[in-house]
CSV table of C-alpha atoms and ligand atoms in Angstrom, one decimal:
chain,number,residue,atom,x,y,z
A,1,MET,CA,183.6,-203.0,82.1
A,2,LEU,CA,183.4,-200.5,84.9
A,3,ILE,CA,186.5,-198.4,85.4
A,4,VAL,CA,187.0,-196.1,88.5
A,5,HIS,CA,189.4,-193.2,88.0
A,6,HIS,CA,190.6,-193.2,91.6
A,7,LEU,CA,192.6,-190.6,93.5
A,8,ASN,CA,194.4,-191.9,96.6
A,9,ASN,CA,193.0,-190.7,100.0
A,10,SER,CA,189.8,-189.3,98.5
A,11,ARG,CA,186.1,-189.4,98.3
A,12,SER,CA,186.5,-192.0,95.6
A,13,GLN,CA,187.2,-194.7,98.1
A,14,ARG,CA,183.5,-195.0,98.8
A,15,ILE,CA,182.8,-195.9,95.2
A,16,LEU,CA,185.2,-198.8,95.4
A,17,TRP,CA,183.4,-199.9,98.6
A,18,LEU,CA,180.1,-199.7,96.8
A,19,LEU,CA,181.4,-201.9,93.9
A,20,GLU,CA,182.7,-204.4,96.4
A,21,GLU,CA,179.4,-204.5,98.2
A,22,LEU,CA,177.7,-205.3,95.0
A,23,GLY,CA,180.3,-207.8,93.9
A,24,LEU,CA,180.7,-206.2,90.5
A,25,PRO,CA,183.8,-206.6,88.4
A,26,TYR,CA,185.7,-203.3,88.0
A,27,GLU,CA,189.1,-201.9,87.2
A,28,ILE,CA,190.9,-199.2,89.1
A,29,LYS,CA,192.9,-196.5,87.3
A,30,ALA,CA,195.0,-195.1,90.1
A,31,TYR,CA,196.2,-191.5,90.3
A,32,SER,CA,198.3,-190.1,93.1
A,33,ARG,CA,198.0,-186.7,94.7
A,34,ASP,CA,200.9,-184.2,94.2
A,35,ALA,CA,203.2,-184.5,97.2
A,36,VAL,CA,203.4,-180.7,97.6
A,37,THR,CA,200.0,-179.4,96.6
A,38,ASN,CA,197.9,-182.5,97.5
A,39,LEU,CA,196.0,-181.9,94.2
A,40,ALA,CA,195.2,-184.5,91.5
A,41,PRO,CA,197.7,-185.0,88.7
A,42,PRO,CA,197.0,-183.3,85.4
A,43,GLU,CA,196.3,-186.7,83.7
A,44,LEU,CA,192.9,-186.8,85.3
A,45,LYS,CA,191.9,-183.8,83.1
A,46,THR,CA,192.2,-186.1,80.1
A,47,VAL,CA,189.3,-188.2,81.5
A,48,HIS,CA,187.1,-185.2,82.5
A,49,PRO,CA,187.9,-181.4,82.2
A,50,LEU,CA,187.6,-180.8,85.9
A,51,GLY,CA,190.3,-183.4,86.7
A,52,LYS,CA,188.7,-184.5,89.9
A,53,SER,CA,188.0,-188.0,91.3
A,54,PRO,CA,185.9,-190.1,91.4
A,55,VAL,CA,185.1,-190.5,87.7
A,56,LEU,CA,183.3,-193.6,86.6
A,57,GLU,CA,183.7,-195.0,83.1
A,58,ASP,CA,181.1,-197.6,82.0
A,59,ASP,CA,181.7,-198.9,78.4
A,60,GLY,CA,183.0,-195.5,77.4
A,61,LYS,CA,180.3,-193.5,79.2
A,62,ILE,CA,181.8,-191.0,81.7
A,63,VAL,CA,179.9,-190.2,84.9
A,64,ILE,CA,181.2,-187.7,87.5
A,65,GLU,CA,180.0,-186.7,91.0
A,66,SER,CA,180.0,-189.3,93.8
A,67,GLY,CA,176.3,-189.0,94.5
A,68,ALA,CA,175.4,-189.4,90.8
A,69,ILE,CA,177.9,-192.3,90.4
A,70,THR,CA,176.5,-194.0,93.4
A,71,ASP,CA,172.9,-193.6,92.1
A,72,TYR,CA,174.0,-194.7,88.6
A,73,ILE,CA,175.8,-197.9,89.8
A,74,ILE,CA,172.9,-198.9,92.1
A,75,ARG,CA,170.2,-198.3,89.4
A,76,ARG,CA,172.0,-199.8,86.5
A,77,HIS,CA,174.0,-202.5,88.1
A,78,GLY,CA,172.6,-203.0,91.6
A,79,GLY,CA,169.8,-205.4,90.7
A,80,GLY,CA,167.6,-203.8,93.3
A,81,ARG,CA,170.2,-203.9,96.0
A,82,LEU,CA,171.4,-201.1,98.2
A,83,ALA,CA,168.4,-198.8,97.7
A,84,PRO,CA,164.8,-198.8,99.0
A,85,ALA,CA,162.1,-199.5,96.4
A,86,PRO,CA,161.6,-196.5,94.0
A,87,GLY,CA,158.5,-194.6,94.8
A,88,SER,CA,158.6,-195.5,98.5
A,89,ASP,CA,159.0,-192.8,101.2
A,90,ALA,CA,162.2,-194.5,102.2
A,91,HIS,CA,163.5,-193.9,98.7
A,92,GLU,CA,162.9,-190.2,99.0
A,93,THR,CA,164.9,-190.2,102.3
A,94,TYR,CA,167.6,-192.2,100.6
A,95,LEU,CA,167.9,-189.6,97.8
A,96,GLU,CA,168.0,-186.8,100.4
A,97,TRP,CA,171.1,-188.4,101.9
A,98,LEU,CA,172.7,-189.0,98.5
A,99,HIS,CA,172.5,-185.2,97.9
A,100,PHE,CA,173.1,-184.1,101.5
A,101,ALA,CA,176.6,-185.6,101.7
A,102,GLU,CA,178.2,-183.5,98.9
A,103,GLY,CA,175.6,-180.7,98.7
A,104,SER,CA,175.5,-179.7,102.4
A,105,ALA,CA,177.8,-181.7,104.7
A,106,MET,CA,181.0,-181.4,102.8
A,107,THR,CA,180.8,-177.6,102.5
A,108,PRO,CA,181.9,-176.6,106.1
A,109,PHE,CA,184.7,-179.3,106.0
A,110,LEU,CA,186.0,-177.9,102.8
A,111,LEU,CA,185.8,-174.3,104.1
A,112,ALA,CA,187.8,-175.4,107.2
A,113,LEU,CA,190.4,-177.0,104.9
A,114,TYR,CA,190.9,-174.0,102.7
A,115,THR,CA,190.6,-171.3,105.4
A,116,GLY,CA,193.1,-173.3,107.5
A,117,ARG,CA,195.7,-172.3,105.0
A,118,LEU,CA,195.2,-168.7,105.8
A,119,GLY,CA,196.2,-169.0,109.4
A,120,GLU,CA,195.3,-165.9,111.6
A,121,ALA,CA,193.7,-164.1,108.6
A,122,ALA,CA,190.8,-166.6,108.7
A,123,ALA,CA,190.2,-166.4,112.5
A,124,PRO,CA,187.0,-164.4,112.2
A,125,LEU,CA,185.5,-167.1,110.0
A,126,GLN,CA,186.4,-170.1,112.2
A,127,PRO,CA,183.6,-169.9,114.8
A,128,ARG,CA,180.9,-170.0,112.1
A,129,ILE,CA,182.7,-172.8,110.1
A,130,GLN,CA,183.2,-174.9,113.3
A,131,GLU,CA,179.6,-174.3,114.3
A,132,GLN,CA,178.4,-175.5,110.9
A,133,ILE,CA,180.6,-178.6,111.0
A,134,GLY,CA,179.1,-179.4,114.4
A,135,ALA,CA,175.6,-178.7,113.2
A,136,HIS,CA,175.8,-181.0,110.2
A,137,VAL,CA,177.4,-183.9,112.1
A,138,ALA,CA,174.9,-183.4,115.0
A,139,TYR,CA,172.1,-183.7,112.4
A,140,PHE,CA,173.5,-186.9,110.9
A,141,SER,CA,174.1,-188.3,114.4
A,142,SER,CA,170.5,-187.5,115.4
A,143,GLN,CA,169.0,-189.2,112.3
A,144,LEU,CA,171.2,-192.3,112.7
A,145,GLY,CA,170.3,-192.5,116.4
A,146,SER,CA,170.8,-196.0,117.7
A,147,ASN,CA,170.4,-197.6,114.2
A,148,ASP,CA,173.2,-199.3,112.4
A,149,TRP,CA,172.4,-197.7,109.0
A,150,LEU,CA,170.6,-194.6,107.9
A,151,VAL,CA,167.6,-195.6,105.9
A,152,GLU,CA,165.3,-198.4,107.2
A,153,ASN,CA,168.3,-199.6,109.3
A,154,THR,CA,169.6,-201.3,106.1
A,155,LEU,CA,172.9,-200.6,104.4
A,156,SER,CA,172.2,-198.5,101.3
A,157,GLY,CA,173.8,-196.0,99.0
A,158,ALA,CA,173.0,-193.4,101.6
A,159,ASP,CA,175.5,-194.9,103.9
A,160,ILE,CA,178.1,-195.3,101.1
A,161,MET,CA,177.8,-191.5,100.5
A,162,MET,CA,177.7,-190.5,104.1
A,163,SER,CA,180.6,-192.7,105.1
A,164,PHE,CA,183.2,-190.1,104.0
A,165,ILE,CA,181.5,-187.4,106.1
A,166,ALA,CA,181.5,-189.8,109.1
A,167,GLU,CA,185.1,-190.7,108.4
A,168,ILE,CA,186.4,-187.1,108.2
A,169,ALA,CA,184.3,-186.1,111.3
A,170,THR,CA,185.8,-188.8,113.4
A,171,ALA,CA,189.3,-188.2,112.0
A,172,GLN,CA,188.9,-184.6,113.3
A,173,GLY,CA,188.0,-185.9,116.7
A,174,LEU,CA,184.2,-185.4,116.6
A,175,GLY,CA,183.6,-189.0,117.4
A,176,THR,CA,184.1,-188.2,121.1
A,177,HIS,CA,181.0,-185.9,121.0
A,178,PHE,CA,179.1,-188.2,118.7
A,179,PRO,CA,179.8,-191.8,119.8
A,180,ASN,CA,177.2,-193.3,117.4
A,181,VAL,CA,179.0,-191.7,114.5
A,182,ALA,CA,182.3,-193.2,115.7
A,183,ALA,CA,180.6,-196.6,116.0
A,184,TYR,CA,179.1,-196.2,112.5
A,185,VAL,CA,182.6,-195.7,111.1
A,186,ARG,CA,184.0,-198.7,112.9
A,187,ARG,CA,181.0,-200.7,111.7
A,188,LEU,CA,181.3,-199.8,108.0
A,189,GLN,CA,185.1,-200.1,108.0
A,190,ALA,CA,184.8,-203.6,109.4
A,191,ARG,CA,182.7,-204.8,106.5
A,192,PRO,CA,184.5,-207.3,104.3
A,193,ALA,CA,183.6,-205.2,101.2
A,194,TRP,CA,185.1,-202.1,102.7
A,195,GLN,CA,188.3,-204.0,103.6
A,196,ALA,CA,188.5,-205.5,100.1
A,197,ALA,CA,188.3,-202.0,98.6
A,198,ALA,CA,191.0,-200.7,101.1
A,199,ALA,CA,193.3,-203.7,100.2
A,200,LYS,CA,193.2,-202.6,96.5
A,201,THR,CA,194.3,-199.0,97.1
A,202,GLU,CA,197.2,-197.1,98.7
A,203,PRO,CA,196.8,-196.8,102.5
A,204,TYR,CA,193.7,-194.7,103.3
A,205,ASN,CA,194.1,-192.0,105.9
A,206,PHE,CA,190.6,-191.9,107.2
A,207,THR,CA,190.6,-195.3,108.9
A,208,GLN,CA,189.4,-195.7,112.5
A,209,LYS,CA,192.3,-195.9,114.8
B,301,GSH,N1,181.6,-183.3,94.7
B,301,GSH,C1,182.6,-184.0,94.0
B,301,GSH,C2,183.9,-183.6,94.5
B,301,GSH,C3,185.1,-184.2,93.7
B,301,GSH,C4,186.4,-183.7,94.3
B,301,GSH,O1,186.6,-182.6,94.7
B,301,GSH,N2,187.3,-184.7,94.5
B,301,GSH,C5,188.6,-184.4,95.1
B,301,GSH,C6,189.0,-185.7,95.9
B,301,GSH,S1,188.4,-185.8,97.5
B,301,GSH,C7,189.7,-184.2,94.1
B,301,GSH,O2,189.7,-184.8,93.0
B,301,GSH,N3,190.6,-183.3,94.4
B,301,GSH,C8,191.8,-183.1,93.7
B,301,GSH,C9,191.9,-181.8,93.0
B,301,GSH,O3,190.9,-181.0,93.1
B,301,GSH,O4,192.9,-181.6,92.3
B,301,GSH,C10,182.3,-185.5,94.1
B,301,GSH,O5,181.8,-185.9,95.2
B,301,GSH,O6,182.6,-186.3,93.2
């Protein structure tokens, strides 16, 4: 049985979406953020020492990192769905997006979150951070172009991973500058599988208004 250790309002939401797209049976172990610090509760550290979400459990095997979890679920349980054929050029592009989401695109968003708590002290850093947020979202927007999905215009794990980047970008108002990214968020959140995952969790803050 697949178990997702899921923190509310987090990157873990996309793993639930992935499992719903594949129609796989799974269980959610839900954790709530601390009302004051917004951090994960200490119980998550009993599952993995870092105490972060998502964590996937598959018959006792623990897998961390959204990109690795996405790859694991698709390879081991996807039956060839949601990824281009291994060895194809499209598969390389697909892998690039799986890594890009957490390895590159999340960094400036996280820097904005943390430096935002410093107020004026962080002012000298803000232009560079905002420029980098813009650069990463602009790159994503340019690669998506007028397509519905990122790789071969077919929904894949690349879209599952990049969904959170698109969601936070639009939640921060960047959808006005990048209408194709705003439309992408509306498109993915309208999918029955995305809706089914949302219905199983606490309200998710990054929904398209
Ligand atoms: N790169 C990791 C990031 C994991 C991560 O930082 N998760 C956040 C949720 S968005 C978390 O658990 N934060 C709570 C905490 O650090 O206490 C991944 O994609 O799995």
